[in-house]
PDB file of C-alpha atoms in Angstrom:
ATOM      1  CA  UNK A   1       0.164  -0.420  -0.115  1.00  0.00           C
ATOM      2  CA  UNK A   2       2.963   2.292   0.716  1.00  0.00           C
ATOM      3  CA  UNK A   3       4.405   1.705  -2.750  1.00  0.00           C
ATOM      4  CA  UNK A   4       1.457   2.551  -4.250  1.00  0.00           C
ATOM      5  CA  UNK A   5       0.605   5.807  -2.382  1.00  0.00           C
ATOM      6  CA  UNK A   6       4.265   6.922  -3.060  1.00  0.00           C
ATOM      7  CA  UNK A   7       3.849   6.320  -6.910  1.00  0.00           C
ATOM      8  CA  UNK A   8       0.706   8.059  -6.576  1.00  0.00           C
ATOM      9  CA  UNK A   9       2.086  10.921  -4.941  1.00  0.00           C
ATOM     10  CA  UNK A  10       5.021  10.820  -7.816  1.00  0.00           C
ATOM     11  CA  UNK A  11       2.820  10.805 -10.716  1.00  0.00           C
ATOM     12  CA  UNK A  12       0.543  13.775  -8.925  1.00  0.00           C
ATOM     13  CA  UNK A  13       4.245  15.980  -8.439  1.00  0.00           C
ATOM     14  CA  UNK A  14       4.980  15.242 -11.711  1.00  0.00           C
ATOM     15  CA  UNK A  15       1.945  16.211 -13.459  1.00  0.00           C
ATOM     16  CA  UNK A  16       1.664  19.354 -11.570  1.00  0.00           C
ATOM     17  CA  UNK A  17       5.429  20.021 -12.447  1.00  0.00           C
ATOM     18  CA  UNK A  18       4.012  19.487 -16.053  1.00  0.00           C
ATOM     19  CA  UNK A  19       1.315  21.857 -15.568  1.00  0.00           C
ATOM     20  CA  UNK A  20       3.107  24.568 -13.899  1.00  0.00           C
ATOM     21  CA  UNK A  21       5.576  24.262 -16.884  1.00  0.00           C
ATOM     22  CA  UNK A  22       2.946  24.692 -19.586  1.00  0.00           C
ATOM     23  CA  UNK A  23       1.421  27.599 -18.106  1.00  0.00           C
ATOM     24  CA  UNK A  24       1.582  31.062 -19.958  1.00  0.00           C
ATOM     25  CA  UNK A  25       4.349  33.110 -18.345  1.00  0.00           C
ATOM     26  CA  UNK A  26       3.384  36.294 -16.671  1.00  0.00           C
ATOM     27  CA  UNK A  27       6.508  38.161 -16.272  1.00  0.00           C
ATOM     28  CA  UNK A  28       7.390  41.243 -18.627  1.00  0.00           C
ATOM     29  CA  UNK A  29      11.014  39.296 -19.408  1.00  0.00           C
ATOM     30  CA  UNK A  30       9.039  36.598 -21.117  1.00  0.00           C
ATOM     31  CA  UNK A  31       6.017  38.294 -22.698  1.00  0.00           C
ATOM     32  CA  UNK A  32       7.041  39.867 -26.008  1.00  0.00           C
ATOM     33  CA  UNK A  33       3.858  42.099 -25.927  1.00  0.00           C
ATOM     34  CA  UNK A  34       4.237  43.636 -22.654  1.00  0.00           C
ATOM     35  CA  UNK A  35       6.090  47.163 -22.684  1.00  0.00           C
ATOM     36  CA  UNK A  36       9.634  47.446 -21.412  1.00  0.00           C
ATOM     37  CA  UNK A  37      10.888  50.705 -20.070  1.00  0.00           C
ATOM     38  CA  UNK A  38      12.856  52.682 -22.366  1.00  0.00           C
ATOM     39  CA  UNK A  39      16.565  52.540 -22.343  1.00  0.00           C
ATOM     40  CA  UNK A  40      18.706  55.814 -21.312  1.00  0.00           C
ATOM     41  CA  UNK A  41      19.629  56.020 -24.844  1.00  0.00           C
ATOM     42  CA  UNK A  42      15.818  55.662 -25.884  1.00  0.00           C
ATOM     43  CA  UNK A  43      15.109  58.621 -23.357  1.00  0.00           C
ATOM     44  CA  UNK A  44      18.258  60.855 -24.379  1.00  0.00           C
ATOM     45  CA  UNK A  45      17.179  60.657 -28.042  1.00  0.00           C
ATOM     46  CA  UNK A  46      13.287  61.327 -27.137  1.00  0.00           C
ATOM     47  CA  UNK A  47      14.435  64.830 -25.456  1.00  0.00           C
ATOM     48  CA  UNK A  48      12.060  67.263 -27.015  1.00  0.00           C
ATOM     49  CA  UNK A  49      15.481  69.890 -27.177  1.00  0.00           C
ATOM     50  CA  UNK A  50      19.139  68.718 -27.912  1.00  0.00           C
ATOM     51  CA  UNK A  51      20.215  69.739 -24.324  1.00  0.00           C
ATOM     52  CA  UNK A  52      20.545  67.294 -21.707  1.00  0.00           C
ATOM     53  CA  UNK A  53      21.819  67.039 -17.839  1.00  0.00           C
ATOM     54  CA  UNK A  54      24.852  65.189 -16.775  1.00  0.00           C
ATOM     55  CA  UNK A  55      26.074  65.390 -13.084  1.00  0.00           C
ATOM     56  CA  UNK A  56      23.404  68.261 -12.458  1.00  0.00           C
ATOM     57  CA  UNK A  57      24.967  70.366 -15.550  1.00  0.00           C
ATOM     58  CA  UNK A  58      23.255  70.814 -18.700  1.00  0.00           C
ATOM     59  CA  UNK A  59      25.366  69.599 -21.419  1.00  0.00           C
ATOM     60  CA  UNK A  60      25.113  69.460 -25.289  1.00  0.00           C
ATOM     61  CA  UNK A  61      25.207  66.095 -27.346  1.00  0.00           C
ATOM     62  CA  UNK A  62      28.905  65.638 -26.983  1.00  0.00           C
ATOM     63  CA  UNK A  63      28.502  65.863 -23.404  1.00  0.00           C
ATOM     64  CA  UNK A  64      30.358  69.165 -22.881  1.00  0.00           C
ATOM     65  CA  UNK A  65      29.159  71.790 -20.743  1.00  0.00           C
ATOM     66  CA  UNK A  66      26.583  75.082 -21.560  1.00  0.00           C
ATOM     67  CA  UNK A  67      27.338  78.267 -20.356  1.00  0.00           C
ATOM     68  CA  UNK A  68      25.607  81.691 -19.979  1.00  0.00           C
ATOM     69  CA  UNK A  69      26.926  85.301 -20.388  1.00  0.00           C
ATOM     70  CA  UNK A  70      26.039  87.528 -17.803  1.00  0.00           C
ATOM     71  CA  UNK A  71      25.823  90.630 -20.181  1.00  0.00           C
ATOM     72  CA  UNK A  72      22.785  88.847 -21.884  1.00  0.00           C
ATOM     73  CA  UNK A  73      19.267  90.088 -21.611  1.00  0.00           C
ATOM     74  CA  UNK A  74      16.451  87.290 -21.664  1.00  0.00           C
ATOM     75  CA  UNK A  75      15.970  86.079 -24.956  1.00  0.00           C
ATOM     76  CA  UNK A  76      18.923  88.074 -26.889  1.00  0.00           C
ATOM     77  CA  UNK A  77      22.881  87.425 -26.727  1.00  0.00           C
ATOM     78  CA  UNK A  78      25.045  89.967 -26.483  1.00  0.00           C
ATOM     79  CA  UNK A  79      27.925  87.940 -27.362  1.00  0.00           C
ATOM     80  CA  UNK A  80      29.439  89.333 -30.582  1.00  0.00           C
ATOM     81  CA  UNK A  81      31.344  87.553 -33.596  1.00  0.00           C
ATOM     82  CA  UNK A  82      34.805  87.850 -31.802  1.00  0.00           C
ATOM     83  CA  UNK A  83      33.194  86.644 -28.737  1.00  0.00           C
ATOM     84  CA  UNK A  84      31.070  83.858 -30.392  1.00  0.00           C
ATOM     85  CA  UNK A  85      34.575  82.072 -31.859  1.00  0.00           C
ATOM     86  CA  UNK A  86      35.483  81.434 -28.167  1.00  0.00           C
ATOM     87  CA  UNK A  87      32.004  80.968 -26.989  1.00  0.00           C
ATOM     88  CA  UNK A  88      29.784  79.202 -29.744  1.00  0.00           C
ATOM     89  CA  UNK A  89      26.161  79.829 -29.178  1.00  0.00           C
ATOM     90  CA  UNK A  90      24.347  76.756 -28.916  1.00  0.00           C
ATOM     91  CA  UNK A  91      22.123  76.936 -32.007  1.00  0.00           C
ATOM     92  CA  UNK A  92      18.582  75.742 -32.566  1.00  0.00           C
ATOM     93  CA  UNK A  93      16.889  74.779 -35.669  1.00  0.00           C
ATOM     94  CA  UNK A  94      14.673  77.737 -37.334  1.00  0.00           C
ATOM     95  CA  UNK A  95      11.661  75.695 -36.500  1.00  0.00           C
ATOM     96  CA  UNK A  96      12.664  74.831 -32.801  1.00  0.00           C
ATOM     97  CA  UNK A  97       9.675  75.338 -30.029  1.00  0.00           C
ATOM     98  CA  UNK A  98      10.352  75.995 -26.668  1.00  0.00           C
ATOM     99  CA  UNK A  99      10.175  73.194 -23.986  1.00  0.00           C
ATOM    100  CA  UNK A 100       9.745  73.431 -20.219  1.00  0.00           C
ATOM    101  CA  UNK A 101      12.884  75.349 -19.046  1.00  0.00           C
ATOM    102  CA  UNK A 102      14.295  75.468 -22.557  1.00  0.00           C
ATOM    103  CA  UNK A 103      13.198  78.900 -24.574  1.00  0.00           C
ATOM    104  CA  UNK A 104      14.521  80.102 -27.473  1.00  0.00           C
ATOM    105  CA  UNK A 105      16.761  83.359 -27.682  1.00  0.00           C
ATOM    106  CA  UNK A 106      18.290  85.346 -30.753  1.00  0.00           C
ATOM    107  CA  UNK A 107      22.220  85.203 -31.227  1.00  0.00           C
ATOM    108  CA  UNK A 108      24.206  88.522 -31.911  1.00  0.00           C
ATOM    109  CA  UNK A 109      23.165  88.137 -35.606  1.00  0.00           C
ATOM    110  CA  UNK A 110      19.683  87.096 -35.220  1.00  0.00           C
ATOM    111  CA  UNK A 111      19.647  82.936 -35.491  1.00  0.00           C
ATOM    112  CA  UNK A 112      17.808  81.465 -32.937  1.00  0.00           C
ATOM    113  CA  UNK A 113      19.814  79.483 -30.235  1.00  0.00           C
ATOM    114  CA  UNK A 114      18.952  77.446 -27.268  1.00  0.00           C
ATOM    115  CA  UNK A 115      18.117  79.397 -23.988  1.00  0.00           C
ATOM    116  CA  UNK A 116      17.707  78.157 -20.438  1.00  0.00           C
ATOM    117  CA  UNK A 117      15.101  80.138 -18.687  1.00  0.00           C
ATOM    118  CA  UNK A 118      15.662  82.736 -21.414  1.00  0.00           C
ATOM    119  CA  UNK A 119      19.238  82.943 -20.641  1.00  0.00           C
ATOM    120  CA  UNK A 120      21.081  82.205 -24.222  1.00  0.00           C
ATOM    121  CA  UNK A 121      23.254  79.206 -23.933  1.00  0.00           C
ATOM    122  CA  UNK A 122      27.014  78.679 -25.176  1.00  0.00           C
ATOM    123  CA  UNK A 123      29.684  76.156 -25.165  1.00  0.00           C
ATOM    124  CA  UNK A 124      33.564  76.759 -24.530  1.00  0.00           C
ATOM    125  CA  UNK A 125      36.010  76.279 -27.314  1.00  0.00           C
ATOM    126  CA  UNK A 126      38.343  74.811 -24.887  1.00  0.00           C
ATOM    127  CA  UNK A 127      35.834  72.058 -23.752  1.00  0.00           C
ATOM    128  CA  UNK A 128      36.877  69.355 -26.271  1.00  0.00           C
ATOM    129  CA  UNK A 129      35.893  66.072 -24.758  1.00  0.00           C
ATOM    130  CA  UNK A 130      32.780  64.507 -23.058  1.00  0.00           C
ATOM    131  CA  UNK A 131      32.533  65.878 -19.454  1.00  0.00           C
ATOM    132  CA  UNK A 132      34.515  69.136 -20.243  1.00  0.00           C
ATOM    133  CA  UNK A 133      33.421  72.263 -18.068  1.00  0.00           C
ATOM    134  CA  UNK A 134      36.325  74.062 -17.668  1.00  0.00           C
ATOM    135  CA  UNK A 135      35.109  77.685 -18.696  1.00  0.00           C
ATOM    136  CA  UNK A 136      33.172  78.087 -15.175  1.00  0.00           C
ATOM    137  CA  UNK A 137      33.723  82.021 -14.090  1.00  0.00           C
ATOM    138  CA  UNK A 138      36.038  83.168 -17.204  1.00  0.00           C
ATOM    139  CA  UNK A 139      36.623  86.512 -17.427  1.00  0.00           C
ATOM    140  CA  UNK A 140      34.126  86.746 -14.393  1.00  0.00           C
ATOM    141  CA  UNK A 141      30.883  86.585 -16.800  1.00  0.00           C
ATOM    142  CA  UNK A 142      30.466  83.206 -18.260  1.00  0.00           C
ATOM    143  CA  UNK A 143      29.338  80.447 -15.794  1.00  0.00           C
ATOM    144  CA  UNK A 144      28.049  76.683 -16.102  1.00  0.00           C
ATOM    145  CA  UNK A 145      24.233  76.091 -16.016  1.00  0.00           C
ATOM    146  CA  UNK A 146      23.184  74.071 -13.043  1.00  0.00           C
ATOM    147  CA  UNK A 147      20.029  72.650 -12.999  1.00  0.00           C
ATOM    148  CA  UNK A 148      17.981  73.407  -9.826  1.00  0.00           C
ATOM    149  CA  UNK A 149      16.828  70.416  -7.997  1.00  0.00           C
ATOM    150  CA  UNK A 150      13.345  71.456  -8.509  1.00  0.00           C
ATOM    151  CA  UNK A 151      13.802  71.204 -12.524  1.00  0.00           C
ATOM    152  CA  UNK A 152      15.277  67.622 -12.267  1.00  0.00           C
ATOM    153  CA  UNK A 153      13.069  66.141 -13.973  1.00  0.00           C
ATOM    154  CA  UNK A 154      12.456  68.811 -16.882  1.00  0.00           C
ATOM    155  CA  UNK A 155      15.694  67.922 -17.987  1.00  0.00           C
ATOM    156  CA  UNK A 156      16.488  64.480 -19.819  1.00  0.00           C
ATOM    157  CA  UNK A 157      19.482  62.531 -18.520  1.00  0.00           C
ATOM    158  CA  UNK A 158      22.330  62.377 -20.349  1.00  0.00           C
ATOM    159  CA  UNK A 159      23.309  59.361 -22.645  1.00  0.00           C
ATOM    160  CA  UNK A 160      26.591  59.532 -24.756  1.00  0.00           C
ATOM    161  CA  UNK A 161      25.447  59.827 -28.199  1.00  0.00           C
ATOM    162  CA  UNK A 162      27.462  60.001 -31.600  1.00  0.00           C
ATOM    163  CA  UNK A 163      28.924  63.567 -32.614  1.00  0.00           C
ATOM    164  CA  UNK A 164      28.405  64.940 -35.877  1.00  0.00           C
ATOM    165  CA  UNK A 165      31.163  64.967 -38.411  1.00  0.00           C
ATOM    166  CA  UNK A 166      33.344  68.168 -39.059  1.00  0.00           C
ATOM    167  CA  UNK A 167      31.197  70.422 -40.757  1.00  0.00           C
ATOM    168  CA  UNK A 168      27.903  68.877 -39.969  1.00  0.00           C
ATOM    169  CA  UNK A 169      25.662  69.994 -37.189  1.00  0.00           C
ATOM    170  CA  UNK A 170      22.313  67.997 -35.769  1.00  0.00           C
ATOM    171  CA  UNK A 171      20.489  70.642 -34.049  1.00  0.00           C
ATOM    172  CA  UNK A 172      17.868  67.736 -32.807  1.00  0.00           C
ATOM    173  CA  UNK A 173      17.503  64.469 -31.231  1.00  0.00           C
ATOM    174  CA  UNK A 174      15.476  63.203 -33.950  1.00  0.00           C
ATOM    175  CA  UNK A 175      18.059  64.328 -36.293  1.00  0.00           C
ATOM    176  CA  UNK A 176      20.826  62.306 -34.611  1.00  0.00           C
ATOM    177  CA  UNK A 177      18.724  59.161 -34.596  1.00  0.00           C
ATOM    178  CA  UNK A 178      18.287  59.413 -38.401  1.00  0.00           C
ATOM    179  CA  UNK A 179      21.650  59.918 -39.046  1.00  0.00           C
ATOM    180  CA  UNK A 180      22.368  56.527 -37.386  1.00  0.00           C
ATOM    181  CA  UNK A 181      20.033  54.605 -39.497  1.00  0.00           C
ATOM    182  CA  UNK A 182      21.337  55.443 -42.987  1.00  0.00           C
TER     183      UNK A 182
END
């Protein structure tokens, strides 16, 4: 009798295992129709503006810091051509639209450029590598843009992206994405 009971229990146990193994998985990893969270790169490429945050600082596509110039007025750059040679404006596409704390300003020659809460944004020519931020405090008028804690969610985290080739400029993340698909 004990042998028969043991045999029945083993058979029942194996049947339960087979039933569990054949059941439809419920985890998102094994269910292709379940929506997975976007990768950091997908989040960065979906940014509505070509500006991100890295370590609490605003950065451009190459991961180099962005700066403001004290003499600028809201929406208007006062950095002239010799100034722009050292501090290139962070130009915006002609059809760029403001988004959150990011606004559109005009460069010295009238071209649209990105601004942070009305303050035009620039790079420093000496910042050559990703993570470079050496222009803070230059001449007492150039300052890094630090993202305050209350606006951290309004700025997309930075993810390393390819730099445009010499002579080419990618003004929006969607253009950067398209150039990789070619």
